[in-house]
mmCIF file of C-alpha atoms in Angstrom:
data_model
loop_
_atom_site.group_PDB
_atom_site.id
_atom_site.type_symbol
_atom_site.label_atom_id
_atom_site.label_comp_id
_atom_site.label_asym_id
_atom_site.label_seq_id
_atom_site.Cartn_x
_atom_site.Cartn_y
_atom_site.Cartn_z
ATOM 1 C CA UNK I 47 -23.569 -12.674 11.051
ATOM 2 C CA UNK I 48 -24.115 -9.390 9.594
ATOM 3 C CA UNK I 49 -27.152 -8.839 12.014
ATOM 4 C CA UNK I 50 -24.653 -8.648 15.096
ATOM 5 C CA UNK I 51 -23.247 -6.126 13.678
ATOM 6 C CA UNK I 52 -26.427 -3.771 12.585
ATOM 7 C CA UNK I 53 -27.595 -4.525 15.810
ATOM 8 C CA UNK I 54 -25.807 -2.085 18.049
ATOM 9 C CA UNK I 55 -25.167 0.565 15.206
ATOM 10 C CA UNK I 56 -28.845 0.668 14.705
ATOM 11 C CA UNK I 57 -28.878 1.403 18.386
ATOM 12 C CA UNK I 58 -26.533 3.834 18.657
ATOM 13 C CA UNK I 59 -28.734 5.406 15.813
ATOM 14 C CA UNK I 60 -32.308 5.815 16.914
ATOM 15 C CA UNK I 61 -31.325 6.155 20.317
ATOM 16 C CA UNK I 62 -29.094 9.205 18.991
ATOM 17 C CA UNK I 63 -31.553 10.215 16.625
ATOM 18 C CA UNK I 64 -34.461 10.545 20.271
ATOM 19 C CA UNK I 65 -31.652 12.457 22.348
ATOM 20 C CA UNK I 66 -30.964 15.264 19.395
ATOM 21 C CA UNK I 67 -34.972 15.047 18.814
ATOM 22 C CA UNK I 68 -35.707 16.361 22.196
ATOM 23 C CA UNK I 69 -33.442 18.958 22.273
ATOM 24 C CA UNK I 70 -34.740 21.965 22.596
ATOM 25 C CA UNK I 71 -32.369 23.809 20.227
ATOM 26 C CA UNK I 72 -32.050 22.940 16.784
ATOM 27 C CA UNK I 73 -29.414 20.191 15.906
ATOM 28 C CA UNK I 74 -25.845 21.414 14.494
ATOM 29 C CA UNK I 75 -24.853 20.195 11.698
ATOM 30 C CA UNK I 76 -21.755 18.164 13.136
ATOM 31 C CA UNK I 77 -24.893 16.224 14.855
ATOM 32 C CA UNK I 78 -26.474 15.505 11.873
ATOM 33 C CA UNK I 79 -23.591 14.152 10.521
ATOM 34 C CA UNK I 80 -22.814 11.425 13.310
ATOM 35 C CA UNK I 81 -26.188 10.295 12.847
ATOM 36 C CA UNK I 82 -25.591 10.025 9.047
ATOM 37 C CA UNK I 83 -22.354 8.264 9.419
ATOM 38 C CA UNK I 84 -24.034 6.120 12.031
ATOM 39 C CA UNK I 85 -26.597 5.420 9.483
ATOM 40 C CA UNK I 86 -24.137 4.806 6.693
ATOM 41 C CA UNK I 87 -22.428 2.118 8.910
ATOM 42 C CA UNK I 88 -25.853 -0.062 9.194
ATOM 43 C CA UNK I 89 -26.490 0.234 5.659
ATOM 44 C CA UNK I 90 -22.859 -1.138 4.499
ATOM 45 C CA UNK I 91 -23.573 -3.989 7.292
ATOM 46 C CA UNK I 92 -26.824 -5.307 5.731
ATOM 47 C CA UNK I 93 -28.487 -2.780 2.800
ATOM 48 C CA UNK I 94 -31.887 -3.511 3.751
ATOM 49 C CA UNK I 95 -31.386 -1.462 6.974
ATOM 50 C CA UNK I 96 -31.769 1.726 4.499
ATOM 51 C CA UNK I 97 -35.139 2.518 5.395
ATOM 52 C CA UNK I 98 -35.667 2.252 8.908
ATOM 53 C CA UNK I 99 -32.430 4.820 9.733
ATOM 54 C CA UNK I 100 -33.344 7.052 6.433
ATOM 55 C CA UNK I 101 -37.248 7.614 6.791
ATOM 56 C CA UNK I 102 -36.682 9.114 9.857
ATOM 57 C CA UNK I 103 -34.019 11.398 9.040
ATOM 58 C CA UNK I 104 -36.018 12.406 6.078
ATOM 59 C CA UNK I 105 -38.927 13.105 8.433
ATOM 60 C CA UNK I 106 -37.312 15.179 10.996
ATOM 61 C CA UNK I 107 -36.549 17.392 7.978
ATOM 62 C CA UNK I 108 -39.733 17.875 6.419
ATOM 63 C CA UNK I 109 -41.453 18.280 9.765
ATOM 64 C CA UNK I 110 -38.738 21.047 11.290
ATOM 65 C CA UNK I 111 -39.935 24.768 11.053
ATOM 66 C CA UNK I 112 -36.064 25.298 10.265
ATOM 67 C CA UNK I 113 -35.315 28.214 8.305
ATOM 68 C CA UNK I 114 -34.038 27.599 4.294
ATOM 69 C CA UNK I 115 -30.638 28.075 5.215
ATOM 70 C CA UNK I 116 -30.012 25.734 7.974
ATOM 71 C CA UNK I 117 -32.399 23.249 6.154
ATOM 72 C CA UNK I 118 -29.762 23.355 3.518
ATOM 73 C CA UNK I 119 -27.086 22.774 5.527
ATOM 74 C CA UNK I 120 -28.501 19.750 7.504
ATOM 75 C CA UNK I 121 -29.377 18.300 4.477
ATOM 76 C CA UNK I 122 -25.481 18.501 3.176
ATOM 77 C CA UNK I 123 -24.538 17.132 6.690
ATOM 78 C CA UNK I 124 -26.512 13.973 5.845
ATOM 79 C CA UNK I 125 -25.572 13.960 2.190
ATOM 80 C CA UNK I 126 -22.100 13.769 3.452
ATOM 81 C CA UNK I 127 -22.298 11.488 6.691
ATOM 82 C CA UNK I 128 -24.078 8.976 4.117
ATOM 83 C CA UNK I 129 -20.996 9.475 1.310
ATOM 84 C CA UNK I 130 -19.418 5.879 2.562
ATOM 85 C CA UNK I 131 -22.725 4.185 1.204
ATOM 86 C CA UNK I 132 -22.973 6.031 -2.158
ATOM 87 C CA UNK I 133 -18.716 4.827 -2.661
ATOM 88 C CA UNK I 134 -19.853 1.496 -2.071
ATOM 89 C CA UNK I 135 -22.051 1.616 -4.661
ATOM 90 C CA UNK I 136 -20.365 3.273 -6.664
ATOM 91 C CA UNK I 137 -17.543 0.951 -6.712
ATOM 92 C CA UNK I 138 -20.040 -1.865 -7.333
ATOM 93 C CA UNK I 139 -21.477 -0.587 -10.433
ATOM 94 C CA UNK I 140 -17.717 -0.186 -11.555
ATOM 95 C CA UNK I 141 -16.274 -3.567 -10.615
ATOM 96 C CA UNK I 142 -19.574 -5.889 -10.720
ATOM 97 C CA UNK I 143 -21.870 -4.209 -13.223
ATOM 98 C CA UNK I 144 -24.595 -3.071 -11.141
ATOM 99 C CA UNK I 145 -25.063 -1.062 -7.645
ATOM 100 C CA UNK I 146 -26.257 -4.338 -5.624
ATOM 101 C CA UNK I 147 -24.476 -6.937 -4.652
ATOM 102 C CA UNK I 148 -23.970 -10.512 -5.970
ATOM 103 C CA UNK I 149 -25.704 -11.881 -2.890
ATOM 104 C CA UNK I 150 -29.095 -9.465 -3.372
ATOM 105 C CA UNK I 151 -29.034 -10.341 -6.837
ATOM 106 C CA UNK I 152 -29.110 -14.409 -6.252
ATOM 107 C CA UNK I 153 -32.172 -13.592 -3.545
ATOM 108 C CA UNK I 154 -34.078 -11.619 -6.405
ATOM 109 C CA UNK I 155 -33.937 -14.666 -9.044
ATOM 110 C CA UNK I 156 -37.320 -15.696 -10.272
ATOM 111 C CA UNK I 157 -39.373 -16.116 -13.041
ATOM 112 C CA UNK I 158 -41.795 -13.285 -12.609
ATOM 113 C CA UNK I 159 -41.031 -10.114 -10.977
ATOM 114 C CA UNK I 160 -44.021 -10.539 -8.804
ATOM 115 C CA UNK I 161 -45.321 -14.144 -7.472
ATOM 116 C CA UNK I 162 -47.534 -15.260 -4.527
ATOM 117 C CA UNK I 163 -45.098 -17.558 -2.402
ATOM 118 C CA UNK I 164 -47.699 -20.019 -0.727
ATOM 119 C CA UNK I 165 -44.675 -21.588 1.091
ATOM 120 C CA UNK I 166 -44.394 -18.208 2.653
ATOM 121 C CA UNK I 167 -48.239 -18.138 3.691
ATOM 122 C CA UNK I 168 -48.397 -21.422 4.960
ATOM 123 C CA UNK I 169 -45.595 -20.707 7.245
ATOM 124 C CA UNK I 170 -46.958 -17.958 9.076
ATOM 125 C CA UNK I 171 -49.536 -19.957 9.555
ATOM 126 C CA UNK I 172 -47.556 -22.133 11.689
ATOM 127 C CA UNK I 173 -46.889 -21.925 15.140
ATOM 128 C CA UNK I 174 -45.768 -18.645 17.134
ATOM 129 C CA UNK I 175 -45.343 -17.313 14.008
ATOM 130 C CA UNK I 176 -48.163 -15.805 13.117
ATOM 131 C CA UNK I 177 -48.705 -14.185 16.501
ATOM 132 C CA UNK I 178 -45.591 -12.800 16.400
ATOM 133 C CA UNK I 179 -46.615 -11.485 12.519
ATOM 134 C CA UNK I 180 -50.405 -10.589 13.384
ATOM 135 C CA UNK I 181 -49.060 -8.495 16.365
ATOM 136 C CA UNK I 182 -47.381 -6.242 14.046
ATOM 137 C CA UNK I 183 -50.276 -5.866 11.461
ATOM 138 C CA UNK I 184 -52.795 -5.607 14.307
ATOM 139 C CA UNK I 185 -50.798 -2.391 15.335
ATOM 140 C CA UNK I 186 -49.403 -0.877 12.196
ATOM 141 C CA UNK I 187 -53.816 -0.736 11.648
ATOM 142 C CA UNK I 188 -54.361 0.545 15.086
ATOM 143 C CA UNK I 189 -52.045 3.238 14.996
ATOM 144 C CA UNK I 190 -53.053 4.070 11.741
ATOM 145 C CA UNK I 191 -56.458 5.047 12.428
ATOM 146 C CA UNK I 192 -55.465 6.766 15.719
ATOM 147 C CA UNK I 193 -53.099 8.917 13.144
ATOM 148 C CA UNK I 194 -55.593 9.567 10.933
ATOM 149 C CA UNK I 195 -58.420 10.314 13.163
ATOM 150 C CA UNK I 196 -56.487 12.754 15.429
ATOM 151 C CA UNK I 197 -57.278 16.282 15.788
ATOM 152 C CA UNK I 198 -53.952 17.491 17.245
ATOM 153 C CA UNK I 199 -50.708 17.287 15.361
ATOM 154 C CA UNK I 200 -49.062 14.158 15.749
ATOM 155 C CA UNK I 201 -45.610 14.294 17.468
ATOM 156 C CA UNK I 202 -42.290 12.166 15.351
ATOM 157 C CA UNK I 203 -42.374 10.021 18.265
ATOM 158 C CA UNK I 204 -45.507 8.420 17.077
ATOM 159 C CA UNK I 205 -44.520 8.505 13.586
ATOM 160 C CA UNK I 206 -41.860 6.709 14.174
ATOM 161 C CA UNK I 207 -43.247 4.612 16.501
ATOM 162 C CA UNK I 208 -46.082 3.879 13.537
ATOM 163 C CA UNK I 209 -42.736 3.115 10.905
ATOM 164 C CA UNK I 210 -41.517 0.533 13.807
ATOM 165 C CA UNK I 211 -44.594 -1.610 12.890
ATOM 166 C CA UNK I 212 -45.464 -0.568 10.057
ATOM 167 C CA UNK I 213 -42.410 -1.730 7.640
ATOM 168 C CA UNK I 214 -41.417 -4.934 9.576
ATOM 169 C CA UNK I 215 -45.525 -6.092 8.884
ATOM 170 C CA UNK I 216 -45.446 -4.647 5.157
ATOM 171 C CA UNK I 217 -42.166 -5.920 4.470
ATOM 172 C CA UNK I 218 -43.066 -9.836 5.040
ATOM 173 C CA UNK I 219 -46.829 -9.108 2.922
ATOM 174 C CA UNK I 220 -44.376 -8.022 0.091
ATOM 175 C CA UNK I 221 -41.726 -11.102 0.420
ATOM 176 C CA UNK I 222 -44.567 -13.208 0.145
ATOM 177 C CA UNK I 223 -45.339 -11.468 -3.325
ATOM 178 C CA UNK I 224 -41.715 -10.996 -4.199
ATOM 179 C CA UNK I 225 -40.072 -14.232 -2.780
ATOM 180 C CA UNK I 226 -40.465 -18.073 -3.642
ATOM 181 C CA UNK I 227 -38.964 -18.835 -0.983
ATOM 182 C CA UNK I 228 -40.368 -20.541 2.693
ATOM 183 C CA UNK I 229 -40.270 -18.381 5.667
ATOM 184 C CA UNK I 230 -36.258 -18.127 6.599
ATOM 185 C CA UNK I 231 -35.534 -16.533 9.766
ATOM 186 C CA UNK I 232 -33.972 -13.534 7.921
ATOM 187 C CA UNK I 233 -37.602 -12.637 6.608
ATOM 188 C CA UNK I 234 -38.363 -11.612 9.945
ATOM 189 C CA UNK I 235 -34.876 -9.758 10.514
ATOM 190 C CA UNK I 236 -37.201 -6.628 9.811
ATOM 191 C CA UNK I 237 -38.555 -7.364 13.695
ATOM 192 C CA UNK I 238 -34.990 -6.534 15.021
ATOM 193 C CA UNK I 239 -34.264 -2.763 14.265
ATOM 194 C CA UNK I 240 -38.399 -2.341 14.352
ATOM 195 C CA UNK I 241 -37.490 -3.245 18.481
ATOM 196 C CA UNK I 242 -34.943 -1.460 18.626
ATOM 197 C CA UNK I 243 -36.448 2.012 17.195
ATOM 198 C CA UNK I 244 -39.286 1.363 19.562
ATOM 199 C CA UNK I 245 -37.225 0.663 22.439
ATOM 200 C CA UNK I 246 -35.091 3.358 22.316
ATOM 201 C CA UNK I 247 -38.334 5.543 22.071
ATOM 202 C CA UNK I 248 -40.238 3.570 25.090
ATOM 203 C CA UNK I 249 -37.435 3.575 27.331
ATOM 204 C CA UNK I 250 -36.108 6.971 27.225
ATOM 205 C CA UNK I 251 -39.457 8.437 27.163
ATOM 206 C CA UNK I 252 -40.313 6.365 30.676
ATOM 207 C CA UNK I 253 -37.109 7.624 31.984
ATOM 208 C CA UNK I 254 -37.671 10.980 31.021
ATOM 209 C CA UNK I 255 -41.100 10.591 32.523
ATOM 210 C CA UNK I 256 -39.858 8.964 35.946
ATOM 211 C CA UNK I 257 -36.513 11.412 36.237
ATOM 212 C CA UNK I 258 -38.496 15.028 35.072
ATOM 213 C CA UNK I 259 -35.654 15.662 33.074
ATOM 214 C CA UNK I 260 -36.041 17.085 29.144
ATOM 215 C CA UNK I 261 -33.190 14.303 27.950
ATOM 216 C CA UNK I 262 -30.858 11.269 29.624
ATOM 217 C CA UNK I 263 -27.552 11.835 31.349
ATOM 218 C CA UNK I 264 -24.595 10.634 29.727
ATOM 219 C CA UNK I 265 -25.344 7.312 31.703
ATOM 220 C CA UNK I 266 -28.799 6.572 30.977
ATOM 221 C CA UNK I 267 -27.627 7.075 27.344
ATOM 222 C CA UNK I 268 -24.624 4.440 27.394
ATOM 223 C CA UNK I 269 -26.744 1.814 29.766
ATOM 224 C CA UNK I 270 -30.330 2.019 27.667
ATOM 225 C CA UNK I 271 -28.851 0.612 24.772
ATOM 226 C CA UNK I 272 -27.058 -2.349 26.932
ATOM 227 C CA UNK I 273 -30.717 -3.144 28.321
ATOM 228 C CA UNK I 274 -32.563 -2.686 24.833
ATOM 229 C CA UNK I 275 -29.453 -5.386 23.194
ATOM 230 C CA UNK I 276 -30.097 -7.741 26.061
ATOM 231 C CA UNK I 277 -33.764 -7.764 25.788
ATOM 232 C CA UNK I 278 -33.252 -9.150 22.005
ATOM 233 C CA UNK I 279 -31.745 -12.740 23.469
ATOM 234 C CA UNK I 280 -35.674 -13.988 24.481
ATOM 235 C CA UNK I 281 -36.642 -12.280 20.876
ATOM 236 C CA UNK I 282 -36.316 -15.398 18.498
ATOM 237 C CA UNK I 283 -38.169 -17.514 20.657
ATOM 238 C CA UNK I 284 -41.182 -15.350 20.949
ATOM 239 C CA UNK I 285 -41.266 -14.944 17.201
ATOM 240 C CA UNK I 286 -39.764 -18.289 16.274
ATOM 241 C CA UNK I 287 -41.002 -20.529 18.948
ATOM 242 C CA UNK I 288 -37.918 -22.084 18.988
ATOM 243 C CA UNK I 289 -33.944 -20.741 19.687
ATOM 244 C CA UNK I 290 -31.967 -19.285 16.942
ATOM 245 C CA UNK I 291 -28.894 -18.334 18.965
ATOM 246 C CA UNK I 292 -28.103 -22.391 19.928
ATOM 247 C CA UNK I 293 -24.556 -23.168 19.215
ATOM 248 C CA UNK I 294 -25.619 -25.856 16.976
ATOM 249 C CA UNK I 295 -29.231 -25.098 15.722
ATOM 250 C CA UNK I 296 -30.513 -27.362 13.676
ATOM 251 C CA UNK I 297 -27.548 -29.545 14.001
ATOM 252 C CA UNK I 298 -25.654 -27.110 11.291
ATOM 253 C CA UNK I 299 -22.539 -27.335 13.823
ATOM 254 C CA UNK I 300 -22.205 -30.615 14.701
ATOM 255 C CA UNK I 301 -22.669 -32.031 11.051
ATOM 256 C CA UNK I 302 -20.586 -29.455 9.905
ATOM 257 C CA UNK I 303 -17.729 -30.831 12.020
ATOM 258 C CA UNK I 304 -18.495 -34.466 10.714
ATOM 259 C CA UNK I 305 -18.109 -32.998 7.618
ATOM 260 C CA UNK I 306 -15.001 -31.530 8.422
ATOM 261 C CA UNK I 307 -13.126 -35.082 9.106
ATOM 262 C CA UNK I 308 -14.421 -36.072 5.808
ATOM 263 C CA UNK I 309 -12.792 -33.078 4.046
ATOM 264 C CA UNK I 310 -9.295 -33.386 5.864
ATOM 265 C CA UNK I 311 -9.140 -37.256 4.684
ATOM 266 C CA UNK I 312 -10.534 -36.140 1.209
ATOM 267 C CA UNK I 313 -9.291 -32.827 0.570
ATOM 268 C CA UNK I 314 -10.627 -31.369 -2.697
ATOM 269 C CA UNK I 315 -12.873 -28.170 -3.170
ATOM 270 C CA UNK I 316 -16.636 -28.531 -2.180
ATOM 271 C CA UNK I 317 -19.697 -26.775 -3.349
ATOM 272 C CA UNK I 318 -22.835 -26.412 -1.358
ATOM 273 C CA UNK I 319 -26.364 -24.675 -1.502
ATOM 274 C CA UNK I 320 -28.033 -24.737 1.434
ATOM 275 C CA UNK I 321 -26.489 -24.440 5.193
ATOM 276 C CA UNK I 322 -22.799 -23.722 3.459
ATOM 277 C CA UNK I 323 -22.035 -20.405 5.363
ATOM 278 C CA UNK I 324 -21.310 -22.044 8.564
ATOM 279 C CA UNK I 325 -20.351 -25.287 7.329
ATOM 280 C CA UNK I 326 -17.449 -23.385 5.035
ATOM 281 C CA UNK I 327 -15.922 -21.530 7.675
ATOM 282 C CA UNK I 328 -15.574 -25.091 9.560
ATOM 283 C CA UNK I 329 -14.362 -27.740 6.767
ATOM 284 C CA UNK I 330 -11.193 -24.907 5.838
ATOM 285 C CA UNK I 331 -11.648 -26.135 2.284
ATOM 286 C CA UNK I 332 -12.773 -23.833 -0.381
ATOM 287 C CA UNK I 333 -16.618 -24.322 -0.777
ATOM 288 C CA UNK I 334 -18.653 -22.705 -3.962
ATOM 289 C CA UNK I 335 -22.130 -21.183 -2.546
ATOM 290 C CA UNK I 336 -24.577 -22.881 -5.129
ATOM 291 C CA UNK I 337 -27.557 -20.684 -4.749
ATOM 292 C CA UNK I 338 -25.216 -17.364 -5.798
ATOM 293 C CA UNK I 339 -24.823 -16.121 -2.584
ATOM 294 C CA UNK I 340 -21.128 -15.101 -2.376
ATOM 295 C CA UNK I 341 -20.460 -16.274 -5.742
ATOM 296 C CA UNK I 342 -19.906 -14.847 -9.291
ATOM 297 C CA UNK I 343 -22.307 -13.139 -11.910
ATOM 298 C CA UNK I 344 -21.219 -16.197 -14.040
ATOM 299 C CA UNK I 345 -23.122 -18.475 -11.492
ATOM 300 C CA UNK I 346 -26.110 -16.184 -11.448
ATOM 301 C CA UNK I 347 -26.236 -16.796 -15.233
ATOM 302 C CA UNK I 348 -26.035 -20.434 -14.292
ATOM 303 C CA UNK I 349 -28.844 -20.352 -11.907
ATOM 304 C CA UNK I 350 -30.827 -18.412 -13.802
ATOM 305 C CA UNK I 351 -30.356 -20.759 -17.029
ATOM 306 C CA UNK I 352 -30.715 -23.621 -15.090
ATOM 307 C CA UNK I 353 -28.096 -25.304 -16.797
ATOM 308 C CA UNK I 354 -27.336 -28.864 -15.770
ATOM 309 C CA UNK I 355 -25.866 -29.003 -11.935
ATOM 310 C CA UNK I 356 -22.328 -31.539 -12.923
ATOM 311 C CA UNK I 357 -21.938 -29.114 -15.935
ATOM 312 C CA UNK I 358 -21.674 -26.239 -13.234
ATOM 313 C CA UNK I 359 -19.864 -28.264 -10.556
ATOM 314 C CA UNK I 360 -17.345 -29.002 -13.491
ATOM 315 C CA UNK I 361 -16.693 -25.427 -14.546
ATOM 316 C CA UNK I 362 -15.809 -24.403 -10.998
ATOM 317 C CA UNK I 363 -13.524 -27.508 -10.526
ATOM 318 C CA UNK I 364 -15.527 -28.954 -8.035
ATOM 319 C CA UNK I 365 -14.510 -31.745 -6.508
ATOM 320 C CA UNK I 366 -17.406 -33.087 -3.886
ATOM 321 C CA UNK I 367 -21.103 -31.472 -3.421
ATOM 322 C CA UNK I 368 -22.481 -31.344 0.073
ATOM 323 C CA UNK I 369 -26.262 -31.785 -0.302
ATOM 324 C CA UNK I 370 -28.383 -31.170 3.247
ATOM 325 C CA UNK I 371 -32.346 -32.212 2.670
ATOM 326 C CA UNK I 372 -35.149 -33.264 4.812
ATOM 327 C CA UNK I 373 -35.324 -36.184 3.243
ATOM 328 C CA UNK I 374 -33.237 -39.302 3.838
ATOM 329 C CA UNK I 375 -30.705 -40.484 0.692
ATOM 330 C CA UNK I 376 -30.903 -44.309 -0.358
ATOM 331 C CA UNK I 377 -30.134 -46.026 -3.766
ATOM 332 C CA UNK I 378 -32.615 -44.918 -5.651
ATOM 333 C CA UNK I 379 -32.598 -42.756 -8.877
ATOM 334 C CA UNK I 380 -34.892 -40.058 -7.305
ATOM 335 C CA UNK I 381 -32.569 -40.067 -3.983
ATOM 336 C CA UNK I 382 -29.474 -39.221 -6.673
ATOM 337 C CA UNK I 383 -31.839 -36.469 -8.276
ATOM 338 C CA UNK I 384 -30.414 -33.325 -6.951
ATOM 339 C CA UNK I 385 -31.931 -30.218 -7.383
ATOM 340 C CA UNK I 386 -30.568 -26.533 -5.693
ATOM 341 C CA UNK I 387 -32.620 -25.010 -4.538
ATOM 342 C CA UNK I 388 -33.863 -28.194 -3.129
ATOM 343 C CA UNK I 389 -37.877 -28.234 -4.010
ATOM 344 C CA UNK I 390 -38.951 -28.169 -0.058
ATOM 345 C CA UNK I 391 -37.531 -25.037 0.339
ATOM 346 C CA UNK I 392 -38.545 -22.672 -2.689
ATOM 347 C CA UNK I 393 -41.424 -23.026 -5.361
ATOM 348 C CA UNK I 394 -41.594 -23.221 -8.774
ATOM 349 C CA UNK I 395 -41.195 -20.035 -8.922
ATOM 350 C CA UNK I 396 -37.836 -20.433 -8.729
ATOM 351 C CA UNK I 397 -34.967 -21.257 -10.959
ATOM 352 C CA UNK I 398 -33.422 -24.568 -10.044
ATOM 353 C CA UNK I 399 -30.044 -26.123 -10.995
ATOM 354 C CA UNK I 400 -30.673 -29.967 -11.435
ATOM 355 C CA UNK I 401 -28.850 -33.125 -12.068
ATOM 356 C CA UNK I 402 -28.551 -37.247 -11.135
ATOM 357 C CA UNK I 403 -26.045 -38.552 -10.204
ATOM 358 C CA UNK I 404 -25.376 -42.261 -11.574
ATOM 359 C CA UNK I 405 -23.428 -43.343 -8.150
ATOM 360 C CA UNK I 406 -24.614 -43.400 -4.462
ATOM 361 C CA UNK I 407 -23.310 -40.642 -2.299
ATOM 362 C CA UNK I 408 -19.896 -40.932 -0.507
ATOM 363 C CA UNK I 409 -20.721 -39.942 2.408
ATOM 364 C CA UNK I 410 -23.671 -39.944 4.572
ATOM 365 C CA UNK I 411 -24.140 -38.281 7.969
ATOM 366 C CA UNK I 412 -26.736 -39.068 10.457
ATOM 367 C CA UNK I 413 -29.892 -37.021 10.458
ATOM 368 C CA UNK I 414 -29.854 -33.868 12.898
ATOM 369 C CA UNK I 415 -33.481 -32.486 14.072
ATOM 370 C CA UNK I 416 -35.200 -33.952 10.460
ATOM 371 C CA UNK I 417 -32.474 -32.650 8.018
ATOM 372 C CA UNK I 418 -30.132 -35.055 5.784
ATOM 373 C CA UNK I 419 -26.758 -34.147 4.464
ATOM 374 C CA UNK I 420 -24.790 -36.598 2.063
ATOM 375 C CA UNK I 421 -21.615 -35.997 -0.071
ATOM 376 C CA UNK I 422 -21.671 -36.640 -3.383
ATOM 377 C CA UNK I 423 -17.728 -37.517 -5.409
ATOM 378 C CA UNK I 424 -17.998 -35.269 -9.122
ATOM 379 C CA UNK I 425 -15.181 -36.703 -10.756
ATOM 380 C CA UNK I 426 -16.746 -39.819 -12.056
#
């Protein structure tokens, strides 16, 4: 998803960002730019990038002993390499009411502005998880105190070696006060540039150390960031204990292509909360994203009413709901009570779109590694 694509940009950007940084001459402003523009590019891929490619453009500024006027002018160089971000939101406030997108809005829907997600806690308590998480807050501390305690002034190499840990360990302590929500893999998507700033810095510093030279040949520049993007593949399952880049993890694939039989001899529309992404772009019918993401402000209003789910599934002329749970569907009244988001997955915290349904479900696929998806007919 969008994460393939911040990936390399966000290489191409720190690993930029070290090569101008050990220059011995100050950097011109068409430099400055590029990074800029680089940095603009990550942000329009997924916003959330923002401060691991601004904080340490902002740094390098107020750290250089440049003089007023070419302060000025780098300064404008960013201002203008970042312009593509500043349209985009821009054009949001204009067309959708407000500079963040429908998607970021959905995620931020909750009763209080700040909550205490247990869910989240008692996940990185689990498995390799909390390795993975304690490594980072064992460091961000450790580095810390080094900073603080040295005598000598500290180099931007270690600053932002420090913002590497530091935001990727602070960022999951504030989800956990700011989410409802159990630990999805795209909490710890904060891991992935973290590894790449510090890469970039590691490995060009080692080369510089092992070649003599003050900065990398046009070479070692294009092949670091090839070894740096390979080194991510065996980076889920150190964090995760278990694959993220399977063709079908979690089954998501192959019931999604179950799913898409059902559709062709049943044609309709569909909507779906959970695990629609992938499943829509394999059914080719049109599917409604019930938890806001790529939806409407309409449906945020929905959500955050809590208005009754068949209500909702009628105004959007809904024809079938996919439901995915980890728990099995039968005849009973509580298997037909749906709720989205379903109640394993987010707390009460959250605002939840509910309904039962008076028939069984339609449809019925086999469970895939503990999760349950049925289809549900809304025409009744």
């Amino acid at each position: 998803m969008e994460s393939s694509i911040v990936l390399p940009l966000s290489v191409a950007f720190f690993h930029r960002f070290w090569v101008v940084l050990k220059k011995n001459v100050p950097p011109q402003a068409s430099q400055v730019f590029l990074l800029a523009f680089i940095a603009s590019l990550a942000i329009l891929a997924r916003l959330d990038i923002g401060p691991f490619v601004l904080l340490p453009m902002l740094l390098f500024l107020w750290r250089s002993r440049l003089d007023h006027k070419r302060l000025v002018l780098l300064s404008i160089s960013i201002f203008l390499g970042l312009t593509p971000v500043l349209l985009y939101f821009i054009y949001n406030h204009l067309h959708f009411g407000h500079i963040i997108p429908v998607s970021g809005l959905a995620k931020g829907l909750h009763r209080a502005d700040f909550i205490f997600s247990g869910h989240m806690i008692q996940d990185l308590a689990r498995s390799k998880r909390v390795v993975g998480y304690g490594a980072f807050v064992l460091l961000s501390v450790i580095i810390l105190v080094w900073m603080v305690f040295r005598r000598r002034p500290i180099s931007m190499r270690w600053i932002m070696v420090y913002i590497g840990f530091l935001i990727p360990a602070g960022s999951i302590l504030i989800a956990g006060f700011r989410s409802d929500w159990i630990l999805w893999i795209w909490h710890l998507y904060w891991t992935v540039p973290s590894f790449v700033m510090i890469g970039c810095i590691v490995f060009t510093v080692t080369t510089e150390a092992v070649t003599g030279r003050n900065h990398l040949n046009t070479f070692m520049q294009w092949i670091s960031p090839a070894v740096i993007s390979i080194a991510f593949v065996v980076f889920p399952e150190m964090m995760l204990g278990r694959s993220v880049i399977h063709p079908d993890y979690l089954g998501i694939e192959s019931t999604a292509l179950r799913l898409r039989e059902f559709s062709r001899a049943k044609g309709g529309r569909y909507a779906m909360g959970d695990r629609a992404g992938l499943t829509a772009s394999i059914i080719e019918r049109p599917v409604t994203q019930l938890e806001g993401l790529m939806a409407d402000i309409h449906l945020l209003t929905c959500i955050s009413a809590e208005k009754d789910l068949q209500v909702v599934l009628r105004e959007y002329d809904v024809d079938y709901l996919i439901v995915s749970r980890s728990r099995p569907f039968n005849s009973s009244r509580e298997s037909r009570t749906i709720e989205i988001p379903d109640p394993d997955q987010s707390g009460p915290m959250s605002y939840r779109m509910k309904t039962t349904f008076q028939h069984a479900p339609v449809y019925v696929d086999s469970s895939v590694a503990g999760v349950y998806t049925a289809v549900f007919y809304c025409r009744f």
